[in-house]
mmCIF file of C-alpha atoms in Angstrom:
data_model
loop_
_atom_site.group_PDB
_atom_site.id
_atom_site.type_symbol
_atom_site.label_atom_id
_atom_site.label_comp_id
_atom_site.label_asym_id
_atom_site.label_seq_id
_atom_site.Cartn_x
_atom_site.Cartn_y
_atom_site.Cartn_z
ATOM 1 C CA MET H 30 0.068 -0.002 -0.595
ATOM 2 C CA ARG H 31 1.380 3.111 -0.480
ATOM 3 C CA PHE H 32 -0.169 6.491 1.591
ATOM 4 C CA ASP H 33 0.469 10.169 1.866
ATOM 5 C CA MET H 34 1.999 11.647 5.066
ATOM 6 C CA HIS H 35 2.511 15.648 6.302
ATOM 7 C CA SER H 36 4.469 16.530 8.581
ATOM 8 C CA GLY H 37 4.440 15.800 12.186
ATOM 9 C CA GLU H 38 2.087 13.922 11.797
ATOM 10 C CA THR H 39 1.035 10.568 13.606
ATOM 11 C CA LYS H 40 -0.272 7.609 11.184
ATOM 12 C CA CYS H 41 -1.104 3.835 11.978
ATOM 13 C CA ILE H 42 -2.049 0.611 10.567
ATOM 14 C CA SER H 43 -3.360 -2.146 12.308
ATOM 15 C CA GLU H 44 -3.438 -6.495 11.597
ATOM 16 C CA ASP H 45 -5.779 -8.997 13.632
ATOM 17 C CA VAL H 46 -2.706 -11.680 13.994
ATOM 18 C CA LYS H 47 -2.939 -15.213 16.203
ATOM 19 C CA ALA H 48 -0.556 -15.980 18.432
ATOM 20 C CA ASP H 49 2.343 -18.449 16.725
ATOM 21 C CA THR H 50 2.433 -16.934 12.717
ATOM 22 C CA LEU H 51 5.120 -15.466 10.787
ATOM 23 C CA SER H 52 4.717 -11.498 10.136
ATOM 24 C CA VAL H 53 6.731 -9.965 7.320
ATOM 25 C CA GLY H 54 7.549 -6.435 6.307
ATOM 26 C CA SER H 55 9.583 -3.828 4.686
ATOM 27 C CA TYR H 56 8.804 0.357 3.972
ATOM 28 C CA SER H 57 10.292 2.771 1.920
ATOM 29 C CA ILE H 58 9.668 6.811 1.520
ATOM 30 C CA VAL H 59 9.158 6.542 -2.631
ATOM 31 C CA ASP H 60 10.537 8.635 -5.080
ATOM 32 C CA PRO H 61 13.254 10.728 -1.912
ATOM 33 C CA ILE H 62 13.848 14.539 -3.314
ATOM 34 C CA LYS H 63 16.671 14.803 -4.360
ATOM 35 C CA GLY H 64 18.874 18.036 -4.032
ATOM 36 C CA ASP H 65 15.517 20.388 -2.293
ATOM 37 C CA PRO H 66 17.764 23.053 -0.484
ATOM 38 C CA ASN H 67 14.908 23.307 1.458
ATOM 39 C CA VAL H 68 14.920 19.801 2.945
ATOM 40 C CA THR H 69 18.180 19.075 4.284
ATOM 41 C CA VAL H 70 17.172 14.799 5.031
ATOM 42 C CA LEU H 71 13.963 13.104 3.925
ATOM 43 C CA PHE H 72 12.597 10.711 6.808
ATOM 44 C CA PHE H 73 10.262 9.155 8.878
ATOM 45 C CA GLY H 74 9.921 6.866 11.690
ATOM 46 C CA LEU H 75 7.651 3.063 12.507
ATOM 47 C CA GLN H 76 7.482 1.084 15.501
ATOM 48 C CA VAL H 77 5.393 -2.329 15.811
ATOM 49 C CA THR H 78 4.026 -3.532 18.431
ATOM 50 C CA SER H 79 1.827 -5.778 19.351
ATOM 51 C CA PRO H 80 -1.472 -6.264 21.790
ATOM 52 C CA HIS H 81 0.090 -5.363 24.804
ATOM 53 C CA GLY H 82 2.218 -2.190 23.947
ATOM 54 C CA VAL H 83 5.309 -5.305 23.481
ATOM 55 C CA SER H 84 7.780 -3.590 20.389
ATOM 56 C CA TYR H 85 8.963 -5.998 17.402
ATOM 57 C CA HIS H 86 10.540 -3.235 15.383
ATOM 58 C CA TYR H 87 12.160 -0.088 16.272
ATOM 59 C CA GLY H 88 13.773 2.578 13.039
ATOM 60 C CA ASP H 89 13.510 6.136 14.181
ATOM 61 C CA LYS H 90 15.250 8.592 11.081
ATOM 62 C CA VAL H 91 15.051 6.108 8.194
ATOM 63 C CA GLU H 92 14.237 5.597 4.301
ATOM 64 C CA LYS H 93 13.227 2.714 4.712
ATOM 65 C CA GLY H 94 13.688 -0.892 6.287
ATOM 66 C CA THR H 95 12.332 -4.357 7.252
ATOM 67 C CA PHE H 96 11.027 -5.962 9.972
ATOM 68 C CA ALA H 97 9.883 -9.655 10.149
ATOM 69 C CA PHE H 98 8.507 -10.857 13.618
ATOM 70 C CA THR H 99 6.257 -14.505 14.685
ATOM 71 C CA ALA H 100 3.537 -13.043 17.598
ATOM 72 C CA SER H 101 3.799 -14.107 21.440
ATOM 73 C CA GLU H 102 -0.212 -12.973 21.366
ATOM 74 C CA ASN H 103 -3.267 -13.128 19.836
ATOM 75 C CA GLY H 104 -4.640 -9.670 18.599
ATOM 76 C CA PRO H 105 -4.699 -6.309 16.825
ATOM 77 C CA TYR H 106 -0.424 -5.352 16.340
ATOM 78 C CA SER H 107 0.342 -2.111 15.193
ATOM 79 C CA ALA H 108 2.830 -0.201 13.134
ATOM 80 C CA CYS H 109 2.684 3.829 13.641
ATOM 81 C CA PHE H 110 4.778 5.750 11.245
ATOM 82 C CA TRP H 111 5.343 9.733 12.336
ATOM 83 C CA SER H 112 6.907 12.341 10.766
ATOM 84 C CA PRO H 113 9.116 14.719 11.915
ATOM 85 C CA LEU H 114 7.704 18.513 11.507
ATOM 86 C CA ARG H 115 9.373 20.720 9.031
ATOM 87 C CA GLN H 116 9.169 24.543 7.910
ATOM 88 C CA PRO H 117 7.588 24.423 5.608
ATOM 89 C CA PRO H 118 6.043 22.006 5.425
ATOM 90 C CA LEU H 119 6.989 18.399 3.897
ATOM 91 C CA THR H 120 4.208 15.385 1.403
ATOM 92 C CA THR H 121 6.206 12.007 2.164
ATOM 93 C CA ILE H 122 4.840 8.721 0.151
ATOM 94 C CA VAL H 123 4.909 5.901 1.751
ATOM 95 C CA GLU H 124 4.864 2.648 0.103
ATOM 96 C CA PHE H 125 4.534 -0.072 2.800
ATOM 97 C CA ASP H 126 4.543 -3.857 2.882
ATOM 98 C CA TRP H 127 3.358 -5.571 5.851
ATOM 99 C CA ARG H 128 2.164 -10.205 5.219
ATOM 100 C CA SER H 129 1.344 -12.156 8.642
ATOM 101 C CA GLY H 130 0.471 -16.003 8.321
ATOM 102 C CA VAL H 131 0.498 -17.856 4.614
ATOM 103 C CA GLU H 132 0.757 -14.623 3.032
ATOM 104 C CA ALA H 133 4.743 -14.750 4.724
ATOM 105 C CA ARG H 134 5.287 -17.751 3.278
ATOM 106 C CA ASP H 135 7.529 -18.956 0.994
ATOM 107 C CA TRP H 136 5.091 -21.273 -0.159
ATOM 108 C CA SER H 137 7.700 -22.279 -3.309
ATOM 109 C CA ASN H 138 9.805 -24.939 -1.605
ATOM 110 C CA VAL H 139 6.547 -26.427 -0.482
ATOM 111 C CA ALA H 140 5.212 -27.400 -3.538
ATOM 112 C CA LYS H 141 8.853 -29.112 -3.645
ATOM 113 C CA LYS H 142 8.937 -31.217 -1.053
ATOM 114 C CA GLY H 143 5.597 -33.756 -1.398
ATOM 115 C CA ASN H 144 1.880 -31.477 -3.027
ATOM 116 C CA ILE H 145 3.591 -32.446 -6.761
ATOM 117 C CA GLU H 146 2.195 -35.316 -8.587
ATOM 118 C CA VAL H 147 4.357 -37.457 -10.592
ATOM 119 C CA ILE H 148 3.637 -38.843 -14.192
ATOM 120 C CA VAL H 149 5.315 -41.841 -15.504
ATOM 121 C CA THR H 150 5.611 -41.405 -19.280
ATOM 122 C CA PRO H 151 7.105 -43.743 -20.941
ATOM 123 C CA PRO H 152 10.750 -43.881 -22.532
ATOM 124 C CA GLN H 153 11.256 -41.662 -25.866
ATOM 125 C CA PHE H 154 13.800 -42.996 -28.432
ATOM 126 C CA LEU H 155 15.359 -40.440 -31.314
ATOM 127 C CA TYR H 156 16.510 -42.113 -34.187
ATOM 128 C CA VAL H 157 18.575 -40.664 -35.948
ATOM 129 C CA THR H 158 20.109 -42.371 -39.991
#
C-alpha cells in the first residue's frame, strides 16, 4: 500500500495477527526529493507493537527498512509511522507491505516437498539416420 505522510503527522496501521504466526514487512519512501535545498534529510520513523505494547521493531530517522517477527499473542498488532515537523511543510509518500501467516511464507519450497503429482511416461527414443 502507499500513503501520504505530512510533516508532524502520525499514522497507524493495524493487523489482526494470531499467536505463533510469522509477520514480515518492508517500508520505504517513494521517490525521495534529492537536491531540494529546503529538505536536508528526508526520513520518518516506524514502530511495530503487539496488542499489549511489546515493541517488535523500531526505526527512527530512516528512509527504508524491513521487519520480521513471530507473534507471541493474539490480537491487533500496530505499525505506527511518524514524520518530523518541517518548515515549510512537506508531504512524503510511503510504500508499506505487511504480510502475516500464509502470505508471509515462501510456498515455492512447500510444493517441492510433497504436493507434486509424479507422472510416469514411457521413454522417448530418437532415431537418427
